[in-house]
DNA sequence: CGTAAAATTGATCTGTCTCAACGTGGGTGG
DNA sequence: CCACCCACGTTGAGACAGATCAATTTTACG
């Protein structure tokens, strides 16, 4: 439960004991945020970086017609806005989906982090994986039919939550609403509902009361054309290169 | 025509004369690549960074069904794969759409670039803008009907090509195929054709023989819900912050 | 000039949306 | 601790944007 960030970053770069200690201390003053609350809004200039410890948050934009589109999920261990040091204004908002525990990490803390080579490299890795994920989502939404699209999302979350130890066998907590899924996939909530029923009917998943069970992981992955290489999880660099 | 990269980066960070000289020299040994040719493929481990000087290239993935999806356009002045130093394997391919002039910049050249604070900052800015563009595309594909979707793309290209001086008034060369547009927008080539006709009928654009004229920029932007803030062009930082 | 790539047109089909109810479970105030 | 209530999930019927299939015309170019 503790040290999710460490756990996640270690997936990529080997960290020293001191690195680990440093990261563990980051999570010190955390706060609770209720569901459906904005952490930062489009147009704001961010002052610090947020780290999610518990719960699901998301990046989103609101369209002129008032509809929300979700562009990324932030799950425990995820860090937002390393951008802080470069871009002046947020071009999108970040809000919680479920109740969350978050930490606000001030700028100078981040600068200290970036001075530790292993952490810095792992942080860039994480930023690049976020970008790769965006590309995969683009393909997912652009090209796959609704059923595969939703299946793909469930597979991705399985992998991501696994890296922070939030998966029990083949099951994880999914504290979001069907309407959230709809706003993520560019679908209607009505259609998401039917799609989930069809995934259940195919005996691929069991979903109820915020708990997802993937009945047959290999089958769901195959069905959803899920190829995890975009998550770059197998690149546990033993070499420390320059950042 | 020369120094597109300089021109682009200056949009964000003020560069010294020496910075400019440095960037100008980068483009030295350039090569021509014919249309529809891969520059690098999914699975490859990149050795150097590519810079596009002329023509259009794109990032793409091929789906199991054999269909290609384009996830980004690379236009003159665009740099690919700063990732080189972090990620081991390409999770997507890059290929030319039209004939292109490109430069291959070796690793050590890049390291030298990153040692120049102004250039380094501008480079990170550019990477973050690429990511923001991906998010905007996600919304575009996920939520907007075909006509607006295509209009949005044309507006974005107008802005991006403007920053490198490739726009004449309100017109620019668009050396890509309707089928390329289809593969970018998650639409059918047949439907893209009809959409373009409708945009012409609305008197928003004139398009023929690789040349696009936007008849009424304000109208097209409004119609396409185009808000350029995600390109972060107005942030000509006069301050040099730490990277 | 000939030929292949690109653009265009027409007819039909379908996945997803829209609108409109209705069911349900878990939290909260009385 | 029960009853109410509201957010969430579910179901049905009908409409439509965009897909598919299949030609045909136009353009670029060797």
PDB file of N, CA, C and O (backbone and C1' of nucleotides) in Angstrom, chain C residues 27-30, chain D residues 1-4:
ATOM      1  P    DG C  27     -22.989   2.774   0.799  1.00  0.00           P
ATOM      2  O5'  DG C  27     -23.310   4.238   1.341  1.00  0.00           O
ATOM      3  C5'  DG C  27     -23.411   5.299   0.401  1.00  0.00           C
ATOM      4  C4'  DG C  27     -24.514   6.255   0.824  1.00  0.00           C
ATOM      5  C3'  DG C  27     -24.379   6.777   2.265  1.00  0.00           C
ATOM      6  O3'  DG C  27     -24.532   8.177   2.220  1.00  0.00           O
ATOM      7  C1'  DG C  27     -26.557   5.937   1.902  1.00  0.00           C
ATOM      8  P    DT C  28     -24.059   9.131   3.387  1.00  0.00           P
ATOM      9  O5'  DT C  28     -25.397   9.871   3.861  1.00  0.00           O
ATOM     10  C5'  DT C  28     -26.403  10.159   2.880  1.00  0.00           C
ATOM     11  C4'  DT C  28     -27.690  10.554   3.596  1.00  0.00           C
ATOM     12  C3'  DT C  28     -27.518  11.033   5.035  1.00  0.00           C
ATOM     13  O3'  DT C  28     -28.457  12.056   5.271  1.00  0.00           O
ATOM     14  C1'  DT C  28     -28.978   9.216   5.017  1.00  0.00           C
ATOM     15  P    DG C  29     -28.112  13.263   6.196  1.00  0.00           P
ATOM     16  O5'  DG C  29     -29.566  13.690   6.697  1.00  0.00           O
ATOM     17  C5'  DG C  29     -30.606  13.849   5.739  1.00  0.00           C
ATOM     18  C4'  DG C  29     -31.930  13.389   6.324  1.00  0.00           C
ATOM     19  C3'  DG C  29     -32.240  13.952   7.719  1.00  0.00           C
ATOM     20  O3'  DG C  29     -33.641  14.146   7.795  1.00  0.00           O
ATOM     21  C1'  DG C  29     -32.237  11.624   7.829  1.00  0.00           C
ATOM     22  P    DG C  30     -34.285  15.250   8.680  1.00  0.00           P
ATOM     23  O5'  DG C  30     -35.599  14.548   9.239  1.00  0.00           O
ATOM     24  C5'  DG C  30     -36.390  13.737   8.374  1.00  0.00           C
ATOM     25  C4'  DG C  30     -37.000  12.597   9.175  1.00  0.00           C
ATOM     26  C3'  DG C  30     -37.448  12.999  10.585  1.00  0.00           C
ATOM     27  O3'  DG C  30     -38.799  12.607  10.780  1.00  0.00           O
ATOM     28  C1'  DG C  30     -36.128  11.029  10.657  1.00  0.00           C
TER      29       DG C  30
ATOM     30  P    DC D   1     -31.140  -2.773  14.535  1.00  0.00           P
ATOM     31  O5'  DC D   1     -32.206  -1.774  13.904  1.00  0.00           O
ATOM     32  C5'  DC D   1     -33.457  -1.526  14.480  1.00  0.00           C
ATOM     33  C4'  DC D   1     -34.261  -0.814  13.432  1.00  0.00           C
ATOM     34  C3'  DC D   1     -34.098  -1.415  12.026  1.00  0.00           C
ATOM     35  O3'  DC D   1     -35.365  -1.337  11.391  1.00  0.00           O
ATOM     36  C1'  DC D   1     -33.572   0.843  11.938  1.00  0.00           C
ATOM     37  P    DC D   2     -35.978  -2.564  10.547  1.00  0.00           P
ATOM     38  O5'  DC D   2     -37.223  -1.873   9.845  1.00  0.00           O
ATOM     39  C5'  DC D   2     -37.929  -0.857  10.556  1.00  0.00           C
ATOM     40  C4'  DC D   2     -38.020   0.379   9.708  1.00  0.00           C
ATOM     41  C3'  DC D   2     -38.333   0.109   8.233  1.00  0.00           C
ATOM     42  O3'  DC D   2     -39.542   0.766   7.959  1.00  0.00           O
ATOM     43  C1'  DC D   2     -36.621   1.729   8.465  1.00  0.00           C
ATOM     44  P    DA D   3     -40.340   0.515   6.593  1.00  0.00           P
ATOM     45  O5'  DA D   3     -40.240   1.950   5.926  1.00  0.00           O
ATOM     46  C5'  DA D   3     -40.440   3.118   6.733  1.00  0.00           C
ATOM     47  C4'  DA D   3     -40.076   4.332   5.908  1.00  0.00           C
ATOM     48  C3'  DA D   3     -40.513   4.232   4.444  1.00  0.00           C
ATOM     49  O3'  DA D   3     -40.917   5.517   4.030  1.00  0.00           O
ATOM     50  C1'  DA D   3     -38.158   4.463   4.557  1.00  0.00           C
ATOM     51  P    DC D   4     -41.708   5.771   2.680  1.00  0.00           P
ATOM     52  O5'  DC D   4     -40.830   6.896   1.992  1.00  0.00           O
ATOM     53  C5'  DC D   4     -40.266   7.934   2.809  1.00  0.00           C
ATOM     54  C4'  DC D   4     -38.952   8.369   2.194  1.00  0.00           C
ATOM     55  C3'  DC D   4     -39.026   8.653   0.703  1.00  0.00           C
ATOM     56  O3'  DC D   4     -38.610   9.994   0.527  1.00  0.00           O
ATOM     57  C1'  DC D   4     -37.104   7.380   1.238  1.00  0.00           C
TER      58       DC D   4
END
